[in-house]
Amino acid sequence: MSGKLFLLLVIVSWLGVPPLVAQTKAPSSLKKPDIRFLRWDKNKDQRLSRNELPAPLRVNFERVDTDRDGWISLAEHLRFINRNNKEVEGGRTNATANMNLDYVEGGHERHQLDLYIPRSSGRSKKFPLIIWVHGGGWRQGSKDRFTHLDSLLDNGFAVACINYRLSRHAVFPAQIHDCKAAVRFLRKNSERFGLDAKKFGAWGSSAGGHLVALLGTSGDVLELEGELGNLDVSSRVQAVCDWFGPTDFLEMNRQAGKDGKIDHDAANSPESLLVGAPIQSVPQKTGRINPIHYVSTDDPPFLIMHGERDYLVPHQQSEMLNAALRQFGVPATFILVRGAGHGFTQQRDHRRAIEFFSEQLLEKPTAGK
């Protein structure tokens, strides 16, 4: 059997329909796309591990786990089985999509971003911007899918989803250099795209949460600016939403205790691969990766959210960042999400993030209007 034919059969098996039906019309089972998810979710934690999938479908796990956090969420499941939907793939009706923009001229293949501008009839005002930084342990992940895109667009935000060099391409500080270069590109081209250059927010999860926290705390740190493009404009952001991002790598094993799912001190851990050495062997270098190291009084407001049962990144990591920010008088809110693991599935938690950005970046209605 050829590789292409095998892959086709795997995809059809996931959808649960015969090949001929899949080629002619969308199956009626897509009207209730969560039935299989609920059946496969044996422990009812609202996410799927590789082992929970039927054995023939496990080969497709990485294609569905788009944020590379080691689990398949309901949103990822739905996106996969509806992936031929033009709206999902970028042919949007509520935004103008600018895909695969190079934010570093002649740079790495990962130096690209997608920018979505809300469609507006005759609106002359500039849009505040939310910059999404994906997770994936700094080893994998992509800008290509972002669950909360429509909600942000509908609330009046432009959205940029960025790629950055992964740890297999370059070790730290390449990743924060890239994020700052993307911010500077967007600010430099704000007039071109109709963006409000004074209202940039950054949102990320897991490894992306770590990077947006660094964006928020290192706005005045020259060593983390890098030398990639548009150095004449600021890389500062005006609001940060950090979802379960790590901070102090050296404390992660101790904080995780017996419940931890990763040996963070190991030479092949995500953190060690990012640093370029086992983290405990280079504590000074590892300490420079910690967003807490750069906290100052002029940092922007933070919303920090972390799952109570996160066994990949201990919630104490976020608690430490929150305490440091508040010590310096930075407006910071920490929410421990009860019952949640490394990822959020409740709409309530998604709304909290969007409400935070709305409060920080959207204009307040004028009294009487």
Tab-separated table of C-alpha atoms in Angstrom:
chain	number	residue	atom	x	y	z
A	1	MET	CA	0.000	0.000	0.000
A	2	SER	CA	1.417	3.419	-0.931
A	3	GLY	CA	2.035	6.043	1.754
A	4	LYS	CA	-0.543	8.439	0.262
A	5	LEU	CA	-3.246	5.755	0.140
A	6	PHE	CA	-2.526	4.755	3.745
A	7	LEU	CA	-2.789	8.387	4.906
A	8	LEU	CA	-6.106	8.772	3.050
A	9	LEU	CA	-7.494	5.678	4.751
A	10	VAL	CA	-6.368	6.957	8.162
A	11	ILE	CA	-8.124	10.291	7.615
A	12	VAL	CA	-11.294	8.589	6.395
A	13	SER	CA	-11.182	6.283	9.424
A	14	TRP	CA	-11.030	9.336	11.699
A	15	LEU	CA	-14.092	10.781	10.038
A	16	GLY	CA	-15.851	7.437	10.321
A	17	VAL	CA	-17.255	7.361	6.767
A	18	PRO	CA	-16.559	5.170	3.730
A	19	PRO	CA	-14.174	6.610	1.118
A	20	LEU	CA	-16.838	6.959	-1.597
A	21	VAL	CA	-19.132	8.899	0.691
A	22	ALA	CA	-16.285	11.203	1.712
A	23	GLN	CA	-15.596	11.989	-1.938
A	24	THR	CA	-19.165	12.883	-2.844
A	25	LYS	CA	-20.661	14.851	0.037
A	26	ALA	CA	-20.142	15.735	3.664
A	27	PRO	CA	-21.345	12.895	5.907
A	28	SER	CA	-24.371	13.486	8.085
A	29	SER	CA	-22.319	12.463	11.115
A	30	LEU	CA	-20.592	15.858	10.974
A	31	LYS	CA	-23.808	17.398	12.303
A	32	LYS	CA	-22.819	15.917	15.697
A	33	PRO	CA	-19.023	15.921	15.496
A	34	ASP	CA	-18.479	15.491	19.227
A	35	ILE	CA	-19.991	12.001	19.513
A	36	ARG	CA	-16.733	10.203	18.782
A	37	PHE	CA	-14.805	12.589	20.979
A	38	LEU	CA	-17.090	11.796	23.917
A	39	ARG	CA	-16.831	8.075	23.249
A	40	TRP	CA	-13.033	8.107	23.027
A	41	ASP	CA	-12.606	10.356	26.098
A	42	LYS	CA	-12.492	7.446	28.542
A	43	ASN	CA	-11.563	9.428	31.665
A	44	LYS	CA	-13.927	12.316	30.797
A	45	ASP	CA	-11.281	15.038	31.198
A	46	GLN	CA	-12.425	16.777	27.986
A	47	ARG	CA	-9.252	15.970	26.067
A	48	LEU	CA	-7.804	12.957	24.288
A	49	SER	CA	-4.447	11.329	24.876
A	50	ARG	CA	-2.800	9.248	22.168
A	51	ASN	CA	-3.698	6.050	24.014
A	52	GLU	CA	-7.384	6.995	24.200
A	53	LEU	CA	-7.645	7.032	20.409
A	54	PRO	CA	-8.528	3.817	18.558
A	55	ALA	CA	-5.248	2.131	17.593
A	56	PRO	CA	-5.577	2.766	13.797
A	57	LEU	CA	-5.983	6.513	14.395
A	58	ARG	CA	-2.960	7.076	16.631
A	59	VAL	CA	-0.706	7.589	13.621
A	60	ASN	CA	-2.634	10.808	12.956
A	61	PHE	CA	-2.253	12.195	16.484
A	62	GLU	CA	0.307	14.890	15.600
A	63	ARG	CA	-1.828	16.225	12.745
A	64	VAL	CA	-4.763	16.822	15.084
A	65	ASP	CA	-2.780	18.089	18.107
A	66	THR	CA	-2.037	21.416	16.409
A	67	ASP	CA	-0.798	23.276	19.514
A	68	ARG	CA	1.541	20.360	20.321
A	69	ASP	CA	0.666	20.225	24.005
A	70	GLY	CA	0.378	16.425	24.024
A	71	TRP	CA	-3.435	16.355	24.073
A	72	ILE	CA	-6.260	16.715	21.576
A	73	SER	CA	-8.831	19.234	22.745
A	74	LEU	CA	-12.423	19.265	21.558
A	75	ALA	CA	-11.652	22.361	19.489
A	76	GLU	CA	-8.757	20.585	17.766
A	77	HIS	CA	-10.953	17.553	17.109
A	78	LEU	CA	-13.671	19.710	15.549
A	79	ARG	CA	-11.210	21.659	13.427
A	80	PHE	CA	-9.728	18.458	12.056
A	81	ILE	CA	-12.959	16.792	11.035
A	82	ASN	CA	-14.208	20.044	9.515
A	83	ARG	CA	-10.835	21.040	8.074
A	84	ASN	CA	-12.162	21.359	4.517
A	85	ASN	CA	-14.477	24.132	5.647
A	86	LYS	CA	-13.247	27.283	3.869
A	87	GLU	CA	-13.996	29.437	6.891
A	88	VAL	CA	-11.684	27.343	9.057
A	89	GLU	CA	-8.836	27.390	6.540
A	90	GLY	CA	-8.679	31.155	6.124
A	91	GLY	CA	-11.338	32.131	3.572
A	92	ARG	CA	-13.027	34.277	6.174
A	93	THR	CA	-16.021	36.544	5.761
A	94	ASN	CA	-15.376	38.598	8.925
A	95	ALA	CA	-11.777	39.627	8.225
A	96	THR	CA	-9.194	40.462	5.622
A	97	ALA	CA	-6.445	37.850	5.899
A	98	ASN	CA	-2.803	38.695	5.134
A	99	MET	CA	-1.096	35.319	5.159
A	100	ASN	CA	2.570	34.387	5.519
A	101	LEU	CA	3.934	37.902	5.852
A	102	ASP	CA	7.720	37.994	6.256
A	103	TYR	CA	8.461	40.001	9.383
A	104	VAL	CA	12.221	39.733	8.787
A	105	GLU	CA	13.389	40.484	5.272
A	106	GLY	CA	15.433	37.551	3.969
A	107	GLY	CA	15.077	35.790	7.315
A	108	HIS	CA	14.430	32.226	8.438
A	109	GLU	CA	11.452	30.273	7.073
A	110	ARG	CA	9.833	30.633	10.506
A	111	HIS	CA	9.974	34.437	10.341
A	112	GLN	CA	6.384	34.689	9.139
A	113	LEU	CA	3.058	35.796	10.562
A	114	ASP	CA	-0.603	35.853	9.574
A	115	LEU	CA	-2.488	39.098	10.121
A	116	TYR	CA	-6.288	39.326	10.243
A	117	ILE	CA	-8.010	42.713	10.046
A	118	PRO	CA	-11.734	42.882	10.889
A	119	ARG	CA	-13.939	43.855	7.973
A	120	SER	CA	-15.673	47.167	8.600
A	121	SER	CA	-17.965	49.246	6.477
A	122	GLY	CA	-16.352	52.641	6.221
A	123	ARG	CA	-14.645	52.461	9.614
A	124	SER	CA	-11.754	54.913	9.763
A	125	LYS	CA	-10.552	54.113	13.286
A	126	LYS	CA	-7.479	51.989	13.780
A	127	PHE	CA	-7.759	48.542	15.318
A	128	PRO	CA	-6.042	47.434	18.503
A	129	LEU	CA	-3.985	44.312	17.862
A	130	ILE	CA	-3.671	40.990	19.687
A	131	ILE	CA	-0.505	39.038	18.899
A	132	TRP	CA	-0.897	35.278	19.432
A	133	VAL	CA	2.256	33.263	20.248
A	134	HIS	CA	1.755	29.495	19.993
A	135	GLY	CA	2.924	26.843	22.432
A	136	GLY	CA	4.590	23.500	21.795
A	137	GLY	CA	7.496	23.364	24.240
A	138	TRP	CA	9.562	25.695	22.003
A	139	ARG	CA	10.122	22.536	19.915
A	140	GLN	CA	7.051	22.485	17.694
A	141	GLY	CA	3.810	24.314	16.969
A	142	SER	CA	2.532	26.691	14.335
A	143	LYS	CA	0.714	29.955	13.730
A	144	ASP	CA	-1.707	28.218	11.376
A	145	ARG	CA	-4.582	27.596	13.768
A	146	PHE	CA	-5.808	29.775	16.595
A	147	THR	CA	-8.993	28.810	18.405
A	148	HIS	CA	-9.996	32.293	19.555
A	149	LEU	CA	-9.534	34.161	16.279
A	150	ASP	CA	-13.210	34.735	15.512
A	151	SER	CA	-14.030	35.906	19.031
A	152	LEU	CA	-11.298	38.539	18.921
A	153	LEU	CA	-12.263	39.714	15.432
A	154	ASP	CA	-15.925	39.979	16.443
A	155	ASN	CA	-14.909	42.111	19.427
A	156	GLY	CA	-13.052	44.622	17.261
A	157	PHE	CA	-9.457	43.382	17.471
A	158	ALA	CA	-7.018	42.747	14.673
A	159	VAL	CA	-5.094	39.512	15.255
A	160	ALA	CA	-1.547	38.494	14.329
A	161	CYS	CA	-0.470	34.856	14.704
A	162	ILE	CA	3.290	34.478	14.559
A	163	ASN	CA	5.832	31.732	14.021
A	164	TYR	CA	9.249	31.847	15.644
A	165	ARG	CA	12.381	29.732	15.431
A	166	LEU	CA	12.084	26.506	17.411
A	167	SER	CA	14.769	25.069	19.672
A	168	ARG	CA	15.934	22.740	16.906
A	169	HIS	CA	16.650	25.810	14.783
A	170	ALA	CA	18.334	27.957	17.432
A	171	VAL	CA	18.617	28.147	21.214
A	172	PHE	CA	17.453	31.019	23.392
A	173	PRO	CA	17.362	34.040	23.014
A	174	ALA	CA	16.454	33.461	19.338
A	175	GLN	CA	12.790	32.886	20.234
A	176	ILE	CA	12.281	36.188	22.054
A	177	HIS	CA	14.354	37.994	19.408
A	178	ASP	CA	11.851	36.711	16.850
A	179	CYS	CA	8.806	37.708	18.877
A	180	LYS	CA	10.161	41.213	19.341
A	181	ALA	CA	11.006	41.454	15.638
A	182	ALA	CA	7.395	40.520	14.833
A	183	VAL	CA	6.085	43.219	17.193
A	184	ARG	CA	8.372	45.809	15.603
A	185	PHE	CA	7.318	44.795	12.081
A	186	LEU	CA	3.653	45.199	12.997
A	187	ARG	CA	4.239	48.560	14.660
A	188	LYS	CA	6.366	49.793	11.751
A	189	ASN	CA	3.574	48.842	9.330
A	190	SER	CA	0.660	49.915	11.517
A	191	GLU	CA	-0.471	52.646	9.108
A	192	ARG	CA	-0.397	50.213	6.184
A	193	PHE	CA	-2.639	47.719	7.981
A	194	GLY	CA	-4.832	50.119	9.954
A	195	LEU	CA	-3.487	49.130	13.382
A	196	ASP	CA	-3.342	51.241	16.517
A	197	ALA	CA	0.384	51.168	17.254
A	198	LYS	CA	-0.237	52.233	20.856
A	199	LYS	CA	-2.539	49.304	21.625
A	200	PHE	CA	-0.742	45.997	21.128
A	201	GLY	CA	-1.637	43.030	23.320
A	202	ALA	CA	0.217	39.698	23.498
A	203	TRP	CA	-1.442	36.351	24.283
A	204	GLY	CA	0.218	32.958	24.452
A	205	SER	CA	-0.162	29.518	25.987
A	206	SER	CA	2.467	27.247	27.555
A	207	ALA	CA	5.775	28.031	25.771
A	208	GLY	CA	3.905	30.891	24.104
A	209	GLY	CA	2.819	32.072	27.556
A	210	HIS	CA	6.466	32.202	28.579
A	211	LEU	CA	7.368	34.249	25.506
A	212	VAL	CA	4.541	36.776	25.912
A	213	ALA	CA	5.469	37.172	29.576
A	214	LEU	CA	8.992	38.009	28.403
A	215	LEU	CA	7.574	40.484	25.881
A	216	GLY	CA	5.758	42.151	28.752
A	217	THR	CA	8.643	42.328	31.220
A	218	SER	CA	11.644	42.952	28.937
A	219	GLY	CA	10.501	45.977	26.987
A	220	ASP	CA	13.637	47.879	28.005
A	221	VAL	CA	16.160	45.017	27.927
A	222	LEU	CA	18.604	45.521	25.045
A	223	GLU	CA	20.117	42.034	25.250
A	224	LEU	CA	16.745	40.508	24.375
A	225	GLU	CA	15.951	42.865	21.487
A	226	GLY	CA	18.162	41.127	18.928
A	227	GLU	CA	19.141	42.670	15.602
A	228	LEU	CA	16.323	41.532	13.333
A	229	GLY	CA	14.602	44.248	11.320
A	230	ASN	CA	12.934	47.564	12.213
A	231	LEU	CA	15.142	48.407	15.169
A	232	ASP	CA	13.940	52.010	15.056
A	233	VAL	CA	10.554	51.178	16.601
A	234	SER	CA	9.535	49.802	19.985
A	235	SER	CA	8.882	46.127	20.748
A	236	ARG	CA	6.776	46.949	23.805
A	237	VAL	CA	3.256	45.601	24.243
A	238	GLN	CA	0.489	47.240	26.264
A	239	ALA	CA	-1.236	44.169	27.733
A	240	VAL	CA	-0.270	40.512	28.294
A	241	CYS	CA	-2.359	37.384	28.773
A	242	ASP	CA	-0.148	34.507	29.900
A	243	TRP	CA	-1.814	31.094	29.848
A	244	PHE	CA	0.106	28.535	31.938
A	245	GLY	CA	3.556	29.623	30.807
A	246	PRO	CA	6.696	28.510	32.680
A	247	THR	CA	8.915	31.086	34.374
A	248	ASP	CA	11.609	29.729	36.708
A	249	PHE	CA	12.820	26.552	34.980
A	250	LEU	CA	15.136	25.660	37.855
A	251	GLU	CA	12.193	25.257	40.241
A	252	MET	CA	9.862	23.239	38.016
A	253	ASN	CA	10.822	19.727	39.153
A	254	ARG	CA	10.624	20.660	42.814
A	255	GLN	CA	7.236	22.314	42.392
A	256	ALA	CA	5.800	19.466	40.315
A	257	GLY	CA	6.791	16.797	42.834
A	258	LYS	CA	5.567	13.259	42.273
A	259	ASP	CA	2.714	14.410	40.010
A	260	GLY	CA	5.001	15.892	37.375
A	261	LYS	CA	4.851	14.376	33.893
A	262	ILE	CA	8.236	15.718	32.712
A	263	ASP	CA	11.744	15.649	34.129
A	264	HIS	CA	12.484	19.294	33.436
A	265	ASP	CA	16.118	18.905	34.525
A	266	ALA	CA	16.831	16.178	31.962
A	267	ALA	CA	19.160	16.964	29.064
A	268	ASN	CA	16.364	16.297	26.545
A	269	SER	CA	13.632	18.244	28.337
A	270	PRO	CA	11.950	21.115	26.459
A	271	GLU	CA	13.597	23.588	28.814
A	272	SER	CA	17.108	22.127	28.422
A	273	LEU	CA	16.769	22.011	24.641
A	274	LEU	CA	15.761	25.673	24.689
A	275	VAL	CA	18.764	26.632	26.829
A	276	GLY	CA	21.156	24.389	24.918
A	277	ALA	CA	22.332	22.451	27.991
A	278	PRO	CA	20.814	20.669	31.019
A	279	ILE	CA	19.264	23.579	32.867
A	280	GLN	CA	20.740	22.829	36.297
A	281	SER	CA	24.247	22.779	34.786
A	282	VAL	CA	23.933	26.386	33.577
A	283	PRO	CA	21.845	28.140	36.248
A	284	GLN	CA	22.986	31.650	35.344
A	285	LYS	CA	22.071	31.223	31.665
A	286	THR	CA	18.789	29.566	32.607
A	287	GLY	CA	17.967	32.435	34.955
A	288	ARG	CA	18.122	34.906	32.066
A	289	ILE	CA	15.216	33.104	30.425
A	290	ASN	CA	12.960	33.793	33.411
A	291	PRO	CA	10.479	36.679	32.791
A	292	ILE	CA	10.569	37.443	36.527
A	293	HIS	CA	14.223	38.469	36.154
A	294	TYR	CA	13.155	41.521	34.116
A	295	VAL	CA	10.078	42.775	35.992
A	296	SER	CA	9.993	46.550	36.430
A	297	THR	CA	7.498	49.214	37.405
A	298	ASP	CA	6.673	50.193	33.807
A	299	ASP	CA	5.524	46.733	32.703
A	300	PRO	CA	2.024	46.503	31.149
A	301	PRO	CA	-1.016	44.933	32.850
A	302	PHE	CA	-1.014	41.126	33.028
A	303	LEU	CA	-3.721	38.478	33.154
A	304	ILE	CA	-2.186	35.154	34.218
A	305	MET	CA	-4.259	31.961	34.136
A	306	HIS	CA	-3.132	28.471	35.110
A	307	GLY	CA	-4.816	25.110	35.606
A	308	GLU	CA	-4.979	23.732	39.133
A	309	ARG	CA	-4.126	20.239	37.830
A	310	ASP	CA	-1.416	21.179	35.363
A	311	TYR	CA	1.147	18.371	35.607
A	312	LEU	CA	3.326	19.680	32.760
A	313	VAL	CA	3.916	23.223	34.036
A	314	PRO	CA	3.259	23.594	37.797
A	315	HIS	CA	0.824	26.392	38.626
A	316	GLN	CA	3.342	27.776	41.119
A	317	GLN	CA	5.271	29.071	38.097
A	318	SER	CA	2.475	31.532	37.357
A	319	GLU	CA	1.984	32.361	41.017
A	320	MET	CA	5.642	33.420	41.227
A	321	LEU	CA	5.286	35.729	38.231
A	322	ASN	CA	2.120	37.265	39.624
A	323	ALA	CA	3.797	37.927	42.990
A	324	ALA	CA	6.801	39.566	41.323
A	325	LEU	CA	4.641	41.833	39.176
A	326	ARG	CA	2.524	42.926	42.117
A	327	GLN	CA	5.631	43.603	44.203
A	328	PHE	CA	6.649	46.178	41.596
A	329	GLY	CA	3.163	47.668	41.441
A	330	VAL	CA	2.313	46.251	38.020
A	331	PRO	CA	-1.438	45.622	37.551
A	332	ALA	CA	-1.657	41.832	37.567
A	333	THR	CA	-4.492	39.359	37.985
A	334	PHE	CA	-3.858	35.669	38.634
A	335	ILE	CA	-6.622	33.098	38.143
A	336	LEU	CA	-6.151	29.508	39.261
A	337	VAL	CA	-8.570	27.553	37.086
A	338	ARG	CA	-10.049	24.853	39.307
A	339	GLY	CA	-10.040	21.358	37.840
A	340	ALA	CA	-8.168	22.392	34.679
A	341	GLY	CA	-4.974	20.802	33.451
A	342	HIS	CA	-2.512	22.051	30.840
A	343	GLY	CA	-5.137	23.775	28.735
A	344	PHE	CA	-8.610	25.268	29.119
A	345	THR	CA	-11.813	23.915	27.598
A	346	GLN	CA	-14.450	26.134	29.200
A	347	GLN	CA	-15.793	29.130	27.285
A	348	ARG	CA	-15.760	31.028	30.576
A	349	ASP	CA	-11.952	30.933	30.622
A	350	HIS	CA	-11.687	32.056	26.995
A	351	ARG	CA	-14.050	34.952	27.709
A	352	ARG	CA	-11.916	36.093	30.644
A	353	ALA	CA	-8.970	36.626	28.331
A	354	ILE	CA	-11.015	38.532	25.754
A	355	GLU	CA	-12.648	40.643	28.460
A	356	PHE	CA	-9.198	41.496	29.824
A	357	PHE	CA	-7.978	42.715	26.439
A	358	SER	CA	-11.225	44.614	25.896
A	359	GLU	CA	-10.795	46.393	29.210
A	360	GLN	CA	-7.170	47.285	28.494
A	361	LEU	CA	-7.202	48.119	24.792
A	362	LEU	CA	-10.679	48.986	23.529
A	363	GLU	CA	-12.077	52.481	23.780
A	364	LYS	CA	-14.716	52.920	26.457
A	365	PRO	CA	-18.130	54.062	25.220
A	366	THR	CA	-18.658	57.796	25.628
A	367	ALA	CA	-21.316	58.653	28.198
A	368	GLY	CA	-24.692	59.271	26.610
A	369	LYS	CA	-23.870	57.379	23.409
